[in-house]
Amino acid sequence: MSDFSPFGALTCGMNRYLPFIERGTTGSVSFREKSQKTSRFTFLWYGVGVSIAFFSIVVRLFNLSVVNGSYYNVLAEDNRIREVVIEAPRGTLYDRLGYILAENTIPDFDLQADRITSSRIYANAEAVSHVLGYRQIADTSDLEKDSCAYKLKQGDKTGKKGIEYLYECELRGAKGKKLIEVDAMGRAVKTLDMVPPVKGSDIHLALDTELQILAHDLLRNKHGAIVATRPQTGEVLVLESSPGFDPQVFENGDTKAMQALLLNEEKPLFNRALEGNYPPASTFKMILATAGLEEGVITPEETIMDNGFLEAGPRKFHNWYFLEYGRTEGEVDMVKSLQRSNDIYYYLLGGKLGPERIKRWAELFGFQNKSGIGLNENAGIIPTSFWKEQVLKERWYLGDTYNLSIGQGYVTATPLQVTYATAAFANNGYLCTPQLLKSNSLEARNCTKIPMSEATYNVVRQGMKAACEPGGTGHPLFNFRVGSSEQVITKPQENGEATGEASLVFTGTPISIGCKTGTAESHAESGRPHAWFTAFAPFESPEIALTVLVEEGGQGSDVAAPIAKKLLELYFSRTQ
């Protein structure tokens, strides 16, 4: 019997399998040999594929663990550690006596905060607003133009106005940072490390807070400005503009309140002390007197006859005394012209000088020039024939010279400029750059000698002294005394009964003052003029120069002078 099976395979002595039996389509059995070469080829490709996959895994593991291991470690660590910026405390602002004007609150070190900040707090905020200014979030321009050592970053606040802007680099400190560990939910767990911030520099201003607050109160519900300085150094004791504003509004980012300030018709953000342009009126006569003497067109003793008015073409130019009281002054020399603020004298003097020479001397006293205080300010205008032709396309007339000579017409100046011109007659003829920082010595001042003789200096000073004495225009300052009271003494008869006769007795320490009043046409709807008063004291050894301007206030002697008197009373009451 053979070893044949229809479903098996035959073997032979060579130990070799025969081909499998396949059934034909016709039912017969046939034999066909498959290629072993195909099977080996398939197995080879399978092995290659496995090898490639394994090699790829090895390469990937190497890349993750060796090549980019540190990178992924950082990513993993960042999921556990958070860096928090600590804002640097801003430098504290002090006044000249050490009172705090602005400081930062204690930072909130809440672990959950993304940024540790503190707020700026302003003391007597509205009273010092135009001096200190305010801060806001830095915009793109601030970031691009930042030149400070410690650079601004997105979200930082920066000074926008006043001292906060002017001394931004000094006040800004160096930021610190904290490394905080967080859990899987991103909540802070603990502080790992901290680099403390470096506080900005403290700044001591020349400002006298007590005087500043009084100036603010005296101008309450008025529009105007008050500037007071130390004549010898140029230090700014008072820089008040009314109305003021609350800088805390900007610090807190109160959008609604900021918008209200911007739209306020009273313009509380407008610094009238530095940016307000007003006709200086009769305060300008100090400059005319100096120019006339130095240019040799008049002598101190030379007189003019006041007949009440002058004619220039079809127009009449009156003296104020004639307009108000219908009276004339008679013969007027230079000292009397300043004492009585006589317009006729200065019409004629201005006509002799001409606008170009008036402009030259006005500029020597700081008019039509920025003072260098560092804050936003206007330069003002000293018009000439050339100016009028270029700007107004009109010719210059004699009447224009007359108006210029008494500080009216096209001429404008700021209260700051008038103050520093006045101070030049208190410090031996120097024009000093305003100093916002406290100065401890005269060596730190920045002053330029005005080229006027000692004789001219003394004559103008005598006229200003006479203006604040009986017979002058500064009547509220007559017989000025510190701690004074007016006592009415009634003379009794022999039987002890009063006769009705009385006399005034002044007590207190007398202080002499040099001053000049001014009343400037405002062209306002109210028709009321701007009230000016500028002065220095004590006359013999001046310690303070000040200027008061009240917009549409009325007569300078009636409105501005009483305000100046209250400030001088406070100043000297502390030194007696």
Coordinates of C-alpha atoms in Angstrom, one line a residue:
M1 CA 0.0 0.0 0.0
S2 CA 1.4 3.3 -0.9
D3 CA 1.8 6.3 1.5
F4 CA -0.4 8.5 -0.6
S5 CA -3.0 10.8 0.9
P6 CA -5.2 13.1 -1.1
F7 CA -4.7 15.8 1.6
G8 CA -1.2 15.2 2.6
A9 CA 2.2 15.3 1.1
L10 CA 4.6 12.7 -0.2
T11 CA 8.1 12.5 1.1
C12 CA 11.2 10.9 -0.4
G13 CA 14.5 9.9 0.7
M14 CA 15.9 13.3 0.2
N15 CA 13.8 14.5 3.3
R16 CA 12.1 17.0 1.2
Y17 CA 8.4 17.9 1.0
L18 CA 6.7 17.7 -2.3
P19 CA 4.4 20.5 -3.5
F20 CA 0.9 20.8 -2.0
I21 CA -1.9 19.1 -4.0
E22 CA -4.5 21.5 -5.3
R23 CA -7.8 20.6 -6.7
G24 CA -8.4 21.6 -10.3
T25 CA -11.5 23.3 -11.5
T26 CA -12.6 20.2 -13.3
G27 CA -12.3 18.0 -10.3
S28 CA -9.0 16.5 -11.3
V29 CA -5.9 16.8 -9.1
S30 CA -2.9 18.7 -10.4
F31 CA 0.6 19.6 -8.9
R32 CA 2.1 23.4 -8.8
E33 CA 5.2 24.6 -6.8
K34 CA 5.1 28.1 -5.0
S35 CA 8.2 30.2 -5.1
Q36 CA 10.2 30.2 -1.8
K37 CA 11.9 33.3 -3.1
T38 CA 8.7 35.4 -2.5
S39 CA 8.4 34.2 1.2
R40 CA 12.0 35.2 2.0
F41 CA 11.5 38.6 0.4
T42 CA 8.4 39.4 2.5
F43 CA 10.2 38.3 5.7
L44 CA 13.1 40.6 4.8
W45 CA 10.9 43.7 4.4
Y46 CA 9.2 42.9 7.6
G47 CA 12.5 42.9 9.5
V48 CA 13.6 46.1 7.9
G49 CA 10.4 47.9 8.9
V50 CA 10.7 46.7 12.5
S51 CA 14.3 47.9 12.6
I52 CA 13.4 51.3 11.3
A53 CA 10.6 51.7 13.8
F54 CA 12.9 50.7 16.6
F55 CA 15.6 53.1 15.5
S56 CA 13.1 56.0 15.2
I57 CA 12.1 55.4 18.8
V58 CA 15.7 55.3 20.0
V59 CA 16.4 58.6 18.1
R60 CA 13.3 60.2 19.6
L61 CA 14.1 59.2 23.1
F62 CA 17.6 60.5 22.6
N63 CA 16.3 63.8 21.3
L64 CA 13.8 64.2 24.2
S65 CA 16.2 63.2 27.0
V66 CA 19.6 64.5 25.8
V67 CA 19.3 67.1 23.1
N68 CA 16.2 69.0 24.3
G69 CA 16.2 67.6 27.8
S70 CA 16.9 71.0 29.5
Y71 CA 14.3 72.7 27.4
Y72 CA 11.5 70.4 28.5
N73 CA 12.7 70.5 32.0
V74 CA 12.2 74.3 32.0
L75 CA 8.8 73.8 30.6
A76 CA 7.9 71.4 33.3
E77 CA 9.4 73.6 35.9
D78 CA 7.4 76.6 34.6
N79 CA 4.3 74.6 35.1
R80 CA 5.3 74.6 38.8
I81 CA 7.1 78.0 39.3
R82 CA 5.7 81.4 38.4
E83 CA 7.7 84.7 38.3
V84 CA 5.9 87.8 39.7
V85 CA 7.2 91.3 39.0
I86 CA 7.5 93.6 42.0
E87 CA 7.0 97.3 41.1
A88 CA 9.7 99.5 42.6
P89 CA 8.5 102.0 45.2
R90 CA 8.5 105.5 43.7
G91 CA 10.6 108.2 45.3
T92 CA 8.8 110.3 47.9
L93 CA 8.2 114.0 47.2
Y94 CA 8.9 116.4 50.1
D95 CA 8.5 120.2 50.4
R96 CA 11.3 122.5 51.6
L97 CA 10.5 121.8 55.3
G98 CA 10.2 118.0 54.9
Y99 CA 6.4 117.6 54.7
I100 CA 5.4 114.7 52.4
L101 CA 3.6 115.8 49.2
A102 CA 3.5 112.4 47.5
E103 CA 4.4 108.8 48.5
N104 CA 3.6 105.2 47.7
T105 CA 1.5 102.9 49.7
I106 CA 2.8 99.7 51.1
P107 CA 2.7 97.0 48.3
D108 CA 0.2 94.2 48.6
F109 CA 2.3 91.0 48.6
D110 CA -0.7 88.7 47.9
L111 CA 0.8 85.4 46.6
Q112 CA -2.0 85.0 44.0
A113 CA -1.2 88.4 42.3
D114 CA 0.5 88.4 38.9
R115 CA 2.1 91.7 39.7
I116 CA 2.8 93.4 43.0
T117 CA 2.1 97.1 42.9
S118 CA 1.5 100.1 45.2
S119 CA -0.5 103.3 44.7
R120 CA 0.7 106.9 44.7
I121 CA -0.9 109.0 47.4
Y122 CA -1.0 112.8 47.1
A123 CA -1.3 115.0 50.2
N124 CA -3.3 118.2 49.7
A125 CA -3.8 116.9 46.2
E126 CA -5.7 119.8 44.5
A127 CA -3.6 122.5 46.1
V128 CA -0.3 121.0 44.7
S129 CA -1.8 119.4 41.5
H130 CA -0.2 121.8 39.0
V131 CA 3.2 121.4 40.6
L132 CA 3.3 117.7 41.2
G133 CA 1.4 116.6 38.1
Y134 CA 0.2 113.0 37.8
R135 CA 1.0 109.5 36.4
Q136 CA -0.7 107.3 33.9
I137 CA -0.1 103.9 32.3
A138 CA 2.8 104.3 29.8
D139 CA 1.6 104.4 26.2
T140 CA 3.6 103.2 23.1
S141 CA 5.3 106.6 22.7
D142 CA 6.4 106.5 26.4
L143 CA 7.9 103.0 25.9
E144 CA 9.7 104.0 22.7
K145 CA 11.2 107.3 24.0
D146 CA 12.1 106.1 27.5
S147 CA 15.7 107.1 28.2
C148 CA 15.8 106.2 31.9
A149 CA 18.3 103.7 33.3
Y150 CA 15.5 101.4 34.5
K151 CA 13.3 100.9 31.5
L152 CA 9.5 101.0 31.3
K153 CA 7.7 97.8 30.5
Q154 CA 4.1 97.2 29.3
G155 CA 1.7 98.1 32.1
D156 CA 4.0 100.4 34.0
K157 CA 2.9 103.9 35.1
T158 CA 5.0 106.9 34.2
G159 CA 4.8 110.6 35.0
K160 CA 2.8 112.7 32.5
K161 CA 2.8 116.2 34.0
G162 CA 4.6 118.3 36.6
I163 CA 7.3 117.0 38.9
E164 CA 6.2 113.4 38.2
Y165 CA 7.1 113.9 34.6
L166 CA 10.1 116.2 35.0
Y167 CA 11.9 113.9 37.4
E168 CA 10.6 110.5 36.1
C169 CA 14.0 108.9 35.9
E170 CA 15.0 109.9 39.4
L171 CA 11.7 108.9 41.0
R172 CA 11.5 105.5 39.1
G173 CA 13.3 102.7 40.9
A174 CA 14.4 99.2 39.8
K175 CA 11.8 96.4 39.7
G176 CA 12.2 93.3 41.8
K177 CA 10.7 89.8 41.3
K178 CA 9.5 86.8 43.2
L179 CA 9.6 83.1 42.3
I180 CA 6.4 81.4 43.5
E181 CA 5.7 77.7 43.6
V182 CA 2.2 76.8 42.3
D183 CA 0.1 73.7 42.5
A184 CA -1.5 71.8 39.7
M185 CA -4.4 74.3 39.8
G186 CA -2.1 77.2 39.4
R187 CA -2.6 78.4 42.9
A188 CA 0.4 79.9 44.8
V189 CA 1.8 77.7 47.5
K190 CA 4.9 79.4 48.7
T191 CA 7.6 81.9 47.8
L192 CA 10.8 80.2 46.6
D193 CA 13.0 83.2 46.2
M194 CA 12.8 87.0 45.9
V195 CA 14.9 89.9 44.4
P196 CA 13.8 93.0 46.3
P197 CA 13.0 96.2 44.3
V198 CA 15.1 99.3 44.6
K199 CA 13.2 102.4 45.6
G200 CA 13.4 105.5 43.4
S201 CA 15.2 108.6 44.7
D202 CA 13.4 111.0 47.1
I203 CA 13.1 114.6 45.9
H204 CA 13.0 117.7 48.1
L205 CA 11.1 120.6 46.4
A206 CA 11.6 124.3 47.1
L207 CA 7.8 124.5 47.6
D208 CA 6.4 126.0 50.8
T209 CA 3.3 123.8 51.4
E210 CA 1.7 126.2 53.9
L211 CA 2.0 129.1 51.6
Q212 CA 0.8 126.9 48.7
I213 CA -2.3 125.8 50.5
L214 CA -3.1 129.4 51.5
A215 CA -2.7 130.5 47.9
H216 CA -5.0 127.8 46.8
D217 CA -7.6 128.8 49.4
L218 CA -7.4 132.5 48.4
L219 CA -8.1 131.7 44.8
R220 CA -10.9 129.3 45.5
N221 CA -13.8 129.8 43.1
K222 CA -11.6 132.2 41.0
H223 CA -9.6 131.7 37.9
G224 CA -6.0 132.9 38.3
A225 CA -2.5 132.2 39.4
I226 CA 0.0 133.0 42.2
V227 CA 3.7 132.6 42.0
A228 CA 6.2 133.2 44.8
T229 CA 10.0 132.8 44.8
R230 CA 13.1 133.4 46.8
P231 CA 14.7 136.3 44.7
Q232 CA 18.3 135.3 45.6
T233 CA 18.1 131.7 44.4
G234 CA 15.2 131.5 42.1
E235 CA 13.6 128.8 44.2
V236 CA 9.8 128.4 43.6
L237 CA 7.9 128.7 46.9
V238 CA 4.4 128.9 45.4
L239 CA 3.1 127.8 42.0
E240 CA -0.7 127.9 42.2
S241 CA -3.1 127.8 39.3
S242 CA -6.8 127.9 39.9
P243 CA -8.9 125.9 39.4
G244 CA -6.8 122.8 40.2
F245 CA -7.6 119.1 39.9
D246 CA -7.2 115.9 41.9
P247 CA -4.1 113.9 40.6
Q248 CA -5.4 110.8 42.4
V249 CA -8.0 110.5 39.6
F250 CA -5.2 109.7 37.1
E251 CA -3.3 107.5 39.5
N252 CA -6.4 105.4 40.1
G253 CA -7.3 105.2 36.4
D254 CA -10.8 106.7 36.9
T255 CA -11.7 107.0 33.2
K256 CA -15.0 108.8 33.9
A257 CA -13.5 111.4 36.2
M258 CA -10.5 112.0 33.8
Q259 CA -12.9 112.6 30.9
A260 CA -14.9 115.1 33.0
L261 CA -11.6 117.0 33.7
L262 CA -10.8 117.1 30.0
L263 CA -14.2 118.4 29.1
N264 CA -14.5 120.9 32.0
E265 CA -15.0 124.4 30.5
E266 CA -13.1 125.9 33.4
K267 CA -10.0 124.1 32.2
P268 CA -8.6 122.8 35.5
L269 CA -5.7 121.0 33.8
F270 CA -4.5 124.3 32.3
N271 CA -1.6 125.7 34.3
R272 CA -2.3 129.5 34.3
A273 CA 0.9 130.3 36.2
L274 CA 3.1 129.0 33.3
E275 CA 0.8 128.7 30.3
G276 CA -1.6 131.6 30.7
N277 CA -0.8 134.5 28.4
Y278 CA -2.2 137.8 29.8
P279 CA -1.4 141.5 29.1
P280 CA 0.9 142.4 31.9
A281 CA -0.6 145.9 32.2
S282 CA 1.2 148.3 34.5
T283 CA 3.5 145.7 35.9
F284 CA 5.3 146.2 32.5
K285 CA 6.2 149.8 33.4
M286 CA 9.2 148.6 35.5
I287 CA 10.7 147.5 32.2
L288 CA 9.9 150.7 30.4
A289 CA 11.4 152.8 33.2
T290 CA 14.6 150.7 33.1
A291 CA 14.8 150.9 29.3
G292 CA 14.3 154.7 29.3
L293 CA 17.1 155.3 31.8
E294 CA 19.5 152.9 30.2
E295 CA 18.9 154.1 26.6
G296 CA 19.3 157.7 27.8
V297 CA 16.0 159.0 26.5
I298 CA 14.9 160.3 29.9
T299 CA 16.4 161.1 33.3
P300 CA 15.0 160.3 36.7
E301 CA 14.3 164.0 37.4
E302 CA 12.8 164.8 34.1
T303 CA 9.1 165.5 34.3
I304 CA 6.1 165.3 31.9
M305 CA 2.8 167.2 32.3
D306 CA -0.2 164.9 32.8
N307 CA -3.2 166.6 31.2
G308 CA -5.4 163.5 31.4
F309 CA -4.9 162.2 27.8
L310 CA -2.9 162.1 24.6
E311 CA -4.0 162.1 21.1
A312 CA -2.6 159.8 18.4
G313 CA -4.5 160.4 15.1
P314 CA -8.2 160.1 15.7
R315 CA -7.7 158.2 19.0
K316 CA -7.3 159.5 22.5
F317 CA -5.2 157.6 25.1
H318 CA -6.2 158.4 28.6
N319 CA -4.6 158.1 32.0
W320 CA -6.5 155.7 34.3
Y321 CA -6.8 158.4 37.0
F322 CA -8.5 160.8 34.6
L323 CA -10.9 158.1 33.3
E324 CA -12.0 157.0 36.8
Y325 CA -11.9 160.3 38.7
G326 CA -11.6 163.0 36.1
R327 CA -8.5 164.3 37.7
T328 CA -4.9 164.8 36.5
E329 CA -1.5 164.3 38.2
G330 CA 0.3 167.5 37.1
E331 CA 4.1 167.1 36.8
V332 CA 5.3 163.5 37.0
D333 CA 8.9 162.3 37.3
M334 CA 10.0 158.7 37.2
V335 CA 9.5 157.8 40.8
K336 CA 6.1 159.3 40.8
S337 CA 5.2 157.6 37.5
L338 CA 5.8 154.3 39.2
Q339 CA 4.1 155.3 42.5
R340 CA 1.0 156.5 40.7
S341 CA 1.3 154.2 37.7
N342 CA 0.8 157.2 35.4
D343 CA -0.1 156.2 31.8
I344 CA 0.7 159.5 30.2
Y345 CA 4.3 159.3 31.3
Y346 CA 4.8 155.9 29.8
Y347 CA 3.0 156.7 26.5
L348 CA 5.5 159.5 26.0
L349 CA 8.5 157.4 27.2
G350 CA 7.4 154.5 24.9
G351 CA 7.2 156.8 22.0
K352 CA 10.8 157.9 22.5
L353 CA 12.0 154.3 22.8
G354 CA 10.1 152.7 20.0
P355 CA 8.9 149.1 19.9
E356 CA 12.3 147.5 19.0
R357 CA 14.1 148.9 22.0
I358 CA 11.2 148.0 24.3
K359 CA 11.4 144.5 23.0
R360 CA 15.1 144.3 23.6
W361 CA 14.8 145.3 27.2
A362 CA 11.7 143.1 27.8
E363 CA 13.7 140.1 26.6
L364 CA 16.5 140.9 29.0
F365 CA 14.0 140.6 31.8
G366 CA 12.8 137.3 30.5
F367 CA 9.7 138.2 28.5
Q368 CA 9.0 136.4 25.3
N369 CA 11.3 133.6 26.5
K370 CA 10.6 130.4 28.3
S371 CA 12.1 130.5 31.8
G372 CA 13.7 127.1 31.8
I373 CA 11.7 125.8 34.7
G374 CA 11.3 122.5 32.8
L375 CA 7.5 122.3 32.8
N376 CA 5.2 123.3 30.0
E377 CA 5.1 127.0 29.6
N378 CA 4.3 129.8 27.1
A379 CA 6.9 132.3 26.0
G380 CA 4.4 135.2 25.6
I381 CA 4.6 138.0 23.0
I382 CA 6.4 141.3 22.8
P383 CA 5.1 142.8 19.5
T384 CA 7.0 145.0 17.1
S385 CA 6.2 146.5 13.7
F386 CA 7.8 143.4 12.1
W387 CA 5.7 141.1 14.2
K388 CA 2.5 142.9 13.3
E389 CA 3.2 142.9 9.6
Q390 CA 4.2 139.2 9.6
V391 CA 1.4 137.9 11.9
L392 CA -1.5 140.3 11.4
K393 CA -0.6 141.7 7.9
E394 CA -1.0 145.2 9.2
R395 CA 1.2 148.2 9.7
W396 CA 2.3 149.5 13.1
Y397 CA 0.9 152.7 14.4
L398 CA 1.9 155.1 17.2
G399 CA -1.1 153.9 19.1
D400 CA 0.4 150.4 19.1
T401 CA 3.5 151.8 20.7
Y402 CA 1.4 153.6 23.4
N403 CA -0.5 150.4 24.2
L404 CA 2.7 148.4 24.4
S405 CA 4.3 150.9 26.7
I406 CA 1.6 150.3 29.4
G407 CA 1.5 146.5 28.9
Q408 CA -1.6 146.5 26.8
G409 CA -2.5 145.7 23.2
Y410 CA -0.7 142.7 21.7
V411 CA 1.8 142.2 24.5
T412 CA 1.3 139.1 26.7
A413 CA 3.2 137.5 29.6
T414 CA 2.8 134.7 32.1
P415 CA 2.5 135.2 35.9
L416 CA 5.9 133.4 36.2
Q417 CA 7.6 135.8 33.9
V418 CA 6.2 138.8 35.8
T419 CA 7.5 137.3 39.1
Y420 CA 11.0 136.8 37.9
A421 CA 11.1 140.3 36.4
T422 CA 10.0 141.7 39.7
A423 CA 12.6 139.6 41.5
A424 CA 15.3 141.2 39.5
F425 CA 14.6 144.4 41.4
A426 CA 15.1 142.5 44.7
N427 CA 18.4 140.6 44.0
N428 CA 20.6 143.4 42.5
G429 CA 19.5 143.0 38.9
Y430 CA 19.7 139.3 38.2
L431 CA 17.4 137.2 36.1
C432 CA 17.3 133.7 37.7
T433 CA 16.1 130.5 36.2
P434 CA 13.2 129.1 38.3
Q435 CA 14.3 126.3 40.6
L436 CA 11.8 123.7 41.6
L437 CA 14.2 121.8 43.9
K438 CA 15.3 123.1 47.2
S439 CA 18.7 124.8 47.1
N440 CA 21.1 125.0 50.1
S441 CA 23.4 127.6 48.7
L442 CA 23.6 130.5 46.3
E443 CA 26.2 128.6 44.3
A444 CA 23.5 126.3 43.0
R445 CA 21.5 129.1 41.4
N446 CA 21.5 129.9 37.7
C447 CA 21.3 133.6 37.3
T448 CA 22.2 136.1 34.6
K449 CA 23.1 139.8 35.3
I450 CA 20.8 142.2 33.5
P451 CA 22.9 145.1 32.1
M452 CA 21.4 147.9 34.0
S453 CA 23.4 150.4 36.2
E454 CA 23.1 150.6 39.9
A455 CA 21.6 154.0 39.6
T456 CA 18.8 152.7 37.3
Y457 CA 18.2 149.8 39.7
N458 CA 17.8 152.1 42.7
V459 CA 15.5 154.6 40.9
V460 CA 13.1 151.8 39.8
R461 CA 13.2 150.3 43.3
Q462 CA 12.3 153.6 44.9
G463 CA 9.3 154.0 42.6
M464 CA 8.1 150.5 43.6
K465 CA 8.6 151.3 47.3
A466 CA 6.5 154.5 46.8
A467 CA 3.8 152.5 45.2
C468 CA 3.2 150.6 48.4
E469 CA 3.3 153.7 50.6
P470 CA 0.6 156.3 51.2
G471 CA 0.0 158.1 47.9
G472 CA 0.8 155.0 45.9
T473 CA -1.6 152.6 44.1
G474 CA -0.9 149.6 46.4
H475 CA -3.1 150.8 49.2
P476 CA -3.8 147.5 50.9
L477 CA -0.1 147.2 51.7
F478 CA 0.3 150.7 53.2
N479 CA 1.9 150.5 56.7
F480 CA 2.2 146.8 56.4
R481 CA 3.0 145.1 59.7
V482 CA 3.2 141.6 60.9
G483 CA 1.0 140.8 63.8
S484 CA -0.6 144.2 63.5
S485 CA -3.9 145.4 64.6
E486 CA -5.6 148.8 64.0
Q487 CA -6.6 150.3 67.4
V488 CA -9.0 153.2 67.4
I489 CA -7.9 155.6 70.2
T490 CA -10.5 158.2 71.2
K491 CA -9.2 161.3 73.0
P492 CA -11.2 161.9 76.2
Q493 CA -12.2 165.3 77.6
E494 CA -11.0 166.5 81.0
N495 CA -14.2 165.1 82.6
G496 CA -13.6 161.7 81.2
E497 CA -16.1 161.9 78.4
A498 CA -15.2 161.1 74.8
T499 CA -14.7 164.0 72.4
G500 CA -15.4 162.0 69.3
E501 CA -11.9 162.6 68.0
A502 CA -10.1 159.3 67.1
S503 CA -6.8 158.2 65.7
L504 CA -5.4 154.9 64.4
V505 CA -2.5 153.2 66.1
F506 CA -0.7 150.4 64.3
T507 CA 1.0 147.7 66.3
G508 CA 3.3 144.9 65.2
T509 CA 6.6 144.8 63.2
P510 CA 6.7 147.1 60.2
I511 CA 7.9 145.6 56.9
S512 CA 8.5 147.8 53.9
I513 CA 7.5 146.5 50.5
G514 CA 8.3 147.3 46.9
C515 CA 5.3 146.7 44.6
K516 CA 3.5 147.4 41.3
T517 CA -0.2 147.1 40.6
G518 CA -1.7 146.3 37.2
T519 CA -5.2 146.3 35.7
A520 CA -5.3 144.6 32.2
E521 CA -8.1 144.8 29.7
S522 CA -9.4 141.2 29.2
H523 CA -11.8 141.6 26.3
A524 CA -13.9 139.0 28.1
E525 CA -17.7 138.9 27.9
S526 CA -17.9 140.1 31.5
G527 CA -16.0 143.3 30.6
R528 CA -14.0 143.0 33.8
P529 CA -10.2 143.5 33.6
H530 CA -7.6 141.1 34.9
A531 CA -6.2 142.1 38.3
W532 CA -2.4 142.1 38.8
F533 CA -0.2 142.7 41.8
T534 CA 3.5 142.0 42.1
A535 CA 5.8 142.7 45.0
F536 CA 9.0 141.9 47.0
A537 CA 9.8 142.2 50.7
P538 CA 11.4 143.2 52.9
F539 CA 12.5 146.1 50.8
E540 CA 15.9 146.4 52.3
S541 CA 16.8 142.7 52.2
P542 CA 14.2 140.9 50.1
E543 CA 13.3 137.3 51.0
I544 CA 10.3 136.8 48.8
A545 CA 8.9 138.0 45.5
L546 CA 5.4 137.2 44.5
T547 CA 2.8 137.9 41.8
V548 CA -1.0 137.5 42.0
L549 CA -3.2 137.4 38.9
V550 CA -7.0 137.1 39.1
E551 CA -8.7 136.6 35.7
E552 CA -11.5 139.2 35.2
G553 CA -11.1 140.1 38.8
G554 CA -11.2 143.9 38.5
Q555 CA -8.7 146.5 39.8
G556 CA -5.3 145.1 40.7
S557 CA -5.1 147.2 43.9
D558 CA -8.6 146.2 45.0
V559 CA -8.5 142.4 44.2
A560 CA -5.0 141.1 43.7
A561 CA -3.2 143.2 46.4
P562 CA -5.3 142.0 49.3
I563 CA -4.5 138.4 48.3
A564 CA -0.8 139.2 48.3
K565 CA -1.1 140.9 51.7
K566 CA -2.5 137.7 53.3
L567 CA 0.4 135.6 51.8
L568 CA 3.0 138.1 53.1
E569 CA 1.4 138.1 56.5
L570 CA 1.7 134.3 56.7
Y571 CA 5.2 134.3 55.4
F572 CA 6.6 136.9 57.8
S573 CA 4.5 135.8 60.8
R574 CA 6.6 132.6 60.9
T575 CA 9.9 134.4 60.9
Q576 CA 9.3 137.1 63.6

